[in-house]
Amino acid sequence: MPLIIKDIKWEQNPCELFLSIALKGAKACNVNILQSDKYLKVSFPPYLFEAAFQREIKPDLTFVKIADGQVCIRLEKAISNLWGKLCRDPCENISEEKVFMRELRNSAVEFSIKSSQEKRQNKIDDKNKKERFSVKQQIKLEQDEKQRIEDCKKKEREIFLKQLAKDEKKFENDKENTCEINKQMEHFKKLETELSLIDSDEDLREEIKLNAIKQKESELNTINVSKNNKEVTENKALEYTNNDGNNKVETNIFEDVEFESKPKVRGSGTSLGISFTPRVFPTPARESKKHEEDEWLQNQAEARERANVDLGDLMEAEKDPILIKEKGINFFKQGNYQGAVNVFSHGIYLFPRMPDFYSNRAACHLKLRNFFKSLDDSSKALELLTPPVDANAQDRLKAHVRRGSAFCELECYVEGLIEMEAALKIEPNNGKLQTDCENIRKYVQANVDGKDGNINKDDDCENLNNCNEIEEEIKIKKQHSCDEKPSKMSKKKDVVVTHGSDSDD
């Protein structure tokens, strides 16, 4: 049988009511409130306060605060005026009063159920709205990428058409040159026919020989004259050098220059052998970019290797990403961090575009103190969590926190502070993140100024970057529950970094 409370304090103004009820030693977590537009019940076993108001209130605008052993309730009036008294007058008949109060309780329960359903539906609608917005953003990014590709194709097409026009013009010029060459070939053929006729006529051949001999004799005479002239000039030069006492070097500056013989002209039926350096890409080696080509070939090899994996030998649980994720989280909770790393690596091998696997593996690497690997995995998770929308805000927050943890463990506190502030931008009202950022900022400033600062390395650092507390707050917000106490942190010399090591995505 509950104990009815009647000694309460209440005040009012034309718009609001203020009630104050003493807890009388009861725990705050045991307080339960039920209300409707004309009814209010506050119970904290074994005590009970129940009131049927004289006029209507607005139950959606009720504000409750539990502090200093009291329950303070602020109620909004439906009509702005002053009330003569708080509760209505009870009925003279006790049975009628009980029936009336029972109806008020039932209406309050129905109102509570209806309001909770509306809140749940509003939450679902808000979540669907965020997911639709995320999908729209993704579609927009894909459309922009397609448009960029189309623009590149259009640009390349224009360049190709210009090059094609140049090639056509060059081909026409080559065609004209070919016509000239054909004319010259015809002229040479005529000369060959004339030579063949000359060979057949002996008298004409003898006459041509005599003319050739005469021409050769005239050439020899001119050569002898030139040699005589050269000897005369050499003698004059020697006399000049002998008269000059400073120059005693006798050199012949008129030596004949020997020219290299030109190669013979190839015949029309000669074939040329051409060999090319073997290449995977169609572009020539002088235009290639070796780093990008090697990276592309490596990605293609990994894709072919992934495509050749025989999935028939795997069980259904080993091919389902949700079951893989749950298995890795169970290993993590059991303390088998290396096993969790292996499970998440298997998930990444099968589903390389899922950011949850990278983020959870980063948490496992933090536990194993593989801080550089944790940095790589958290960075890859943030790279995949694009575009940044409300639907993936919590995942991005965890990735930033874990990357900041790895930086702090590597004593890169400035980079760690940047990551923590990025996480704080996602959830500005998170008290733990605010405390962590302030502590890291104090530590960095103390090191910069050459002071020890005001950081207590045994007390204040217990709250530094506590991912357990941060993620418990996230769960509390998701489940709309309260009064859960955060877990304590372990301690470490200098700046303690244990946040970001929980794998519960």
PDB file of N, CA and C in Angstrom, residues 33 85 97 103 164 216 219 231 271 301 369 402 419 422:
ATOM      1  N   ILE A  33       6.901   9.202 -13.490  1.00  0.00           N
ATOM      2  CA  ILE A  33       5.922  10.288 -13.663  1.00  0.00           C
ATOM      3  C   ILE A  33       4.953   9.883 -14.760  1.00  0.00           C
ATOM      4  N   LYS A  85      -7.077  27.233  -6.769  1.00  0.00           N
ATOM      5  CA  LYS A  85      -6.441  26.129  -6.053  1.00  0.00           C
ATOM      6  C   LYS A  85      -5.898  25.146  -7.083  1.00  0.00           C
ATOM      7  N   GLU A  97     -15.770   8.989  -6.694  1.00  0.00           N
ATOM      8  CA  GLU A  97     -14.424   9.572  -6.727  1.00  0.00           C
ATOM      9  C   GLU A  97     -13.401   8.555  -7.228  1.00  0.00           C
ATOM     10  N   GLU A 103     -10.596   6.578 -14.181  1.00  0.00           N
ATOM     11  CA  GLU A 103     -10.688   7.041 -15.571  1.00  0.00           C
ATOM     12  C   GLU A 103      -9.548   8.011 -15.910  1.00  0.00           C
ATOM     13  N   LEU A 164      42.774  14.621 -86.092  1.00  0.00           N
ATOM     14  CA  LEU A 164      42.359  13.927 -87.308  1.00  0.00           C
ATOM     15  C   LEU A 164      42.369  14.868 -88.508  1.00  0.00           C
ATOM     16  N   LYS A 216      87.066  12.772-118.916  1.00  0.00           N
ATOM     17  CA  LYS A 216      87.941  12.379-117.816  1.00  0.00           C
ATOM     18  C   LYS A 216      89.301  13.044-117.949  1.00  0.00           C
ATOM     19  N   GLU A 219      89.128  16.572-116.821  1.00  0.00           N
ATOM     20  CA  GLU A 219      89.069  16.642-115.355  1.00  0.00           C
ATOM     21  C   GLU A 219      90.453  16.472-114.747  1.00  0.00           C
ATOM     22  N   GLU A 231     100.846  24.123-104.873  1.00  0.00           N
ATOM     23  CA  GLU A 231     102.276  24.084-104.528  1.00  0.00           C
ATOM     24  C   GLU A 231     102.849  25.496-104.480  1.00  0.00           C
ATOM     25  N   SER A 271      63.042  -4.454 -97.680  1.00  0.00           N
ATOM     26  CA  SER A 271      62.154  -4.404 -96.507  1.00  0.00           C
ATOM     27  C   SER A 271      62.968  -4.029 -95.287  1.00  0.00           C
ATOM     28  N   ALA A 301      45.743  -6.600 -60.395  1.00  0.00           N
ATOM     29  CA  ALA A 301      46.136  -7.926 -59.927  1.00  0.00           C
ATOM     30  C   ALA A 301      45.366  -8.312 -58.678  1.00  0.00           C
ATOM     31  N   ARG A 369      48.433  -2.039 -29.612  1.00  0.00           N
ATOM     32  CA  ARG A 369      49.484  -1.015 -29.657  1.00  0.00           C
ATOM     33  C   ARG A 369      50.170  -0.961 -31.019  1.00  0.00           C
ATOM     34  N   ARG A 402      39.382   7.557 -32.796  1.00  0.00           N
ATOM     35  CA  ARG A 402      40.415   6.506 -32.806  1.00  0.00           C
ATOM     36  C   ARG A 402      41.696   6.987 -33.464  1.00  0.00           C
ATOM     37  N   GLU A 419      42.243  15.975 -34.409  1.00  0.00           N
ATOM     38  CA  GLU A 419      41.238  14.924 -34.622  1.00  0.00           C
ATOM     39  C   GLU A 419      40.121  15.018 -33.583  1.00  0.00           C
ATOM     40  N   ALA A 422      37.842  17.757 -34.503  1.00  0.00           N
ATOM     41  CA  ALA A 422      36.978  17.346 -35.618  1.00  0.00           C
ATOM     42  C   ALA A 422      35.816  16.504 -35.116  1.00  0.00           C
TER      43      ALA A 422
END
